Amino acid sequence: VALLASLLFSAYLQRLGVLSARLSIYAAQTSRQMRRYAFIAQPLRRISCYSSNELLELWAAWGALAFLGCWFLYEALCVGVLWFGGLLGYALAEYWGIVHVRTLQSRWLFPRATGLLYGGILLYARSWPLGPSWLPLWCLLSTQFW
């Protein structure tokens, strides 16, 4: 169940990242186009602009995913600080894996090492539920930042 949840959360984070990138690209291109063609007729400004339906779908999808992410974080915070920090750390690891991992060996090794790290943290939290939550969270974040 945990493996399936991590795969779904990973896919969610990747989709949110793609939508965020598309949102910023579309906004930058639209503002650049409006600055460039500010005094030209309306039909000329419509050349190479995005349809309103496409932009509306993009904003709606991004808003829905952002709301879902906030809800995930709220529920994790209600469960405990370890789960809240774990979700934020997982999001950071996904970002790092997508944006900064470049070589083929690293692309193979990084997700497996991250999975082992988070598997160990989940095993610790399951085996010692009354243990200090700051300890595995500190270990998790310090190994990620190292």
Tab-separated table of C-alpha atoms in Angstrom:
chain	number	residue	atom	x	y	z
A	1	VAL	CA	0.000	0.000	0.000
A	2	ALA	CA	2.841	2.387	0.880
A	3	LEU	CA	4.571	1.676	-2.429
A	4	LEU	CA	1.387	2.390	-4.358
A	5	ALA	CA	0.816	5.578	-2.365
A	6	SER	CA	4.371	6.761	-3.032
A	7	LEU	CA	3.989	6.070	-6.759
A	8	LEU	CA	0.731	8.001	-6.870
A	9	PHE	CA	2.208	10.890	-4.887
A	10	SER	CA	5.240	10.922	-7.181
A	11	ALA	CA	2.984	11.074	-10.248
A	12	TYR	CA	0.965	13.828	-8.572
A	13	LEU	CA	4.099	15.892	-7.881
A	14	GLN	CA	5.377	15.435	-11.424
A	15	ARG	CA	2.030	16.523	-12.877
A	16	LEU	CA	1.940	19.555	-10.573
A	17	GLY	CA	5.469	20.463	-11.671
A	18	VAL	CA	4.586	20.190	-15.351
A	19	LEU	CA	1.454	22.277	-14.890
A	20	SER	CA	3.392	24.909	-12.915
A	21	ALA	CA	6.023	25.122	-15.650
A	22	ARG	CA	3.383	25.425	-18.377
A	23	LEU	CA	1.573	28.075	-16.351
A	24	SER	CA	4.666	30.241	-15.990
A	25	ILE	CA	5.651	29.775	-19.649
A	26	TYR	CA	2.193	30.679	-20.913
A	27	ALA	CA	1.989	33.708	-18.614
A	28	ALA	CA	5.439	34.930	-19.708
A	29	GLN	CA	4.680	34.480	-23.398
A	30	THR	CA	1.303	36.180	-23.082
A	31	SER	CA	2.741	39.180	-21.237
A	32	ARG	CA	5.628	39.422	-23.717
A	33	GLN	CA	3.164	39.318	-26.595
A	34	MET	CA	0.978	42.017	-25.021
A	35	ARG	CA	4.007	44.270	-24.513
A	36	ARG	CA	5.271	43.731	-28.024
A	37	TYR	CA	1.951	44.242	-29.808
A	38	ALA	CA	0.322	46.736	-27.490
A	39	PHE	CA	-0.670	49.230	-30.187
A	40	ILE	CA	-1.370	46.846	-33.051
A	41	ALA	CA	-4.870	45.800	-34.006
A	42	GLN	CA	-6.637	43.014	-32.151
A	43	PRO	CA	-6.436	40.384	-34.956
A	44	LEU	CA	-2.668	40.746	-35.136
A	45	ARG	CA	-2.346	40.252	-31.377
A	46	ARG	CA	-4.201	36.959	-31.685
A	47	ILE	CA	-1.428	35.438	-33.793
A	48	SER	CA	0.255	32.619	-31.817
A	49	CYS	CA	-1.742	33.257	-28.664
A	50	TYR	CA	-3.264	30.439	-26.667
A	51	SER	CA	-6.965	29.742	-26.706
A	52	SER	CA	-8.990	30.785	-23.705
A	53	ASN	CA	-10.198	27.206	-23.229
A	54	GLU	CA	-6.623	25.939	-23.032
A	55	LEU	CA	-5.666	28.588	-20.494
A	56	LEU	CA	-8.826	27.953	-18.465
A	57	GLU	CA	-8.147	24.206	-18.403
A	58	LEU	CA	-4.558	24.858	-17.359
A	59	TRP	CA	-5.543	27.192	-14.517
A	60	ALA	CA	-8.315	24.853	-13.347
A	61	ALA	CA	-6.036	21.808	-13.343
A	62	TRP	CA	-3.285	23.687	-11.520
A	63	GLY	CA	-5.747	25.047	-8.950
A	64	ALA	CA	-7.208	21.593	-8.330
A	65	LEU	CA	-3.761	20.049	-7.872
A	66	ALA	CA	-2.641	22.899	-5.617
A	67	PHE	CA	-5.766	22.461	-3.478
A	68	LEU	CA	-5.152	18.709	-3.299
A	69	GLY	CA	-1.543	19.331	-2.239
A	70	CYS	CA	-2.632	21.721	0.507
A	71	TRP	CA	-5.151	19.155	1.698
A	72	PHE	CA	-2.426	16.454	1.761
A	73	LEU	CA	-0.214	18.720	3.859
A	74	TYR	CA	-3.057	19.604	6.235
A	75	GLU	CA	-3.958	15.945	6.782
A	76	ALA	CA	-0.294	15.063	7.288
A	77	LEU	CA	0.050	17.857	9.849
A	78	CYS	CA	-3.023	16.548	11.687
A	79	VAL	CA	-1.401	13.099	11.885
A	80	GLY	CA	1.972	14.410	13.064
A	81	VAL	CA	4.996	16.520	12.329
A	82	LEU	CA	6.894	13.501	10.983
A	83	TRP	CA	4.351	12.953	8.212
A	84	PHE	CA	4.213	16.668	7.359
A	85	GLY	CA	7.996	16.896	7.125
A	86	GLY	CA	8.108	13.598	5.259
A	87	LEU	CA	5.735	14.877	2.581
A	88	LEU	CA	7.689	18.104	2.188
A	89	GLY	CA	10.936	16.143	2.031
A	90	TYR	CA	9.469	13.797	-0.560
A	91	ALA	CA	8.368	16.754	-2.662
A	92	LEU	CA	11.891	18.182	-2.400
A	93	ALA	CA	13.393	14.830	-3.422
A	94	GLU	CA	11.067	14.621	-6.430
A	95	TYR	CA	12.009	18.158	-7.470
A	96	TRP	CA	15.692	17.378	-7.057
A	97	GLY	CA	15.352	14.147	-9.016
A	98	ILE	CA	13.554	15.808	-11.913
A	99	VAL	CA	15.494	19.052	-12.173
A	100	HIS	CA	19.033	18.382	-10.942
A	101	VAL	CA	19.846	14.705	-11.563
A	102	ARG	CA	21.540	14.572	-14.959
A	103	THR	CA	23.560	11.398	-15.639
A	104	LEU	CA	22.067	8.060	-16.616
A	105	GLN	CA	23.522	6.283	-13.581
A	106	SER	CA	22.148	8.938	-11.254
A	107	ARG	CA	18.722	8.717	-12.865
A	108	TRP	CA	18.751	4.990	-12.103
A	109	LEU	CA	20.229	5.250	-8.609
A	110	PHE	CA	18.525	8.344	-7.165
A	111	PRO	CA	14.904	7.048	-7.078
A	112	ARG	CA	16.014	3.737	-5.581
A	113	ALA	CA	18.109	5.397	-2.890
A	114	THR	CA	15.258	7.786	-2.085
A	115	GLY	CA	12.836	4.865	-1.899
A	116	LEU	CA	15.114	3.017	0.517
A	117	LEU	CA	15.499	6.129	2.654
A	118	TYR	CA	11.776	6.765	2.885
A	119	GLY	CA	11.069	3.054	3.373
A	120	GLY	CA	13.367	3.077	6.394
A	121	ILE	CA	11.628	6.129	7.830
A	122	LEU	CA	8.197	4.521	7.350
A	123	LEU	CA	9.442	1.300	8.934
A	124	TYR	CA	10.765	3.261	11.919
A	125	ALA	CA	7.489	5.173	12.298
A	126	ARG	CA	5.502	1.918	12.112
A	127	SER	CA	7.731	-0.011	14.523
A	128	TRP	CA	8.072	2.748	17.134
A	129	PRO	CA	4.909	4.869	16.952
A	130	LEU	CA	5.622	6.524	20.311
A	131	GLY	CA	9.231	7.344	19.444
A	132	PRO	CA	10.413	10.921	18.970
A	133	SER	CA	9.194	12.186	15.596
A	134	TRP	CA	11.913	14.820	15.297
A	135	LEU	CA	14.681	12.197	15.160
A	136	PRO	CA	13.698	10.415	11.918
A	137	LEU	CA	12.637	13.722	10.385
A	138	TRP	CA	16.014	15.251	11.195
A	139	CYS	CA	17.808	12.173	9.821
A	140	LEU	CA	15.693	12.225	6.682
A	141	LEU	CA	16.224	15.898	5.907
A	142	SER	CA	19.924	15.864	6.815
A	143	THR	CA	20.592	12.937	4.482
A	144	GLN	CA	18.650	14.663	1.721
A	145	PHE	CA	20.575	17.914	2.122
A	146	TRP	CA	23.884	16.114	2.331
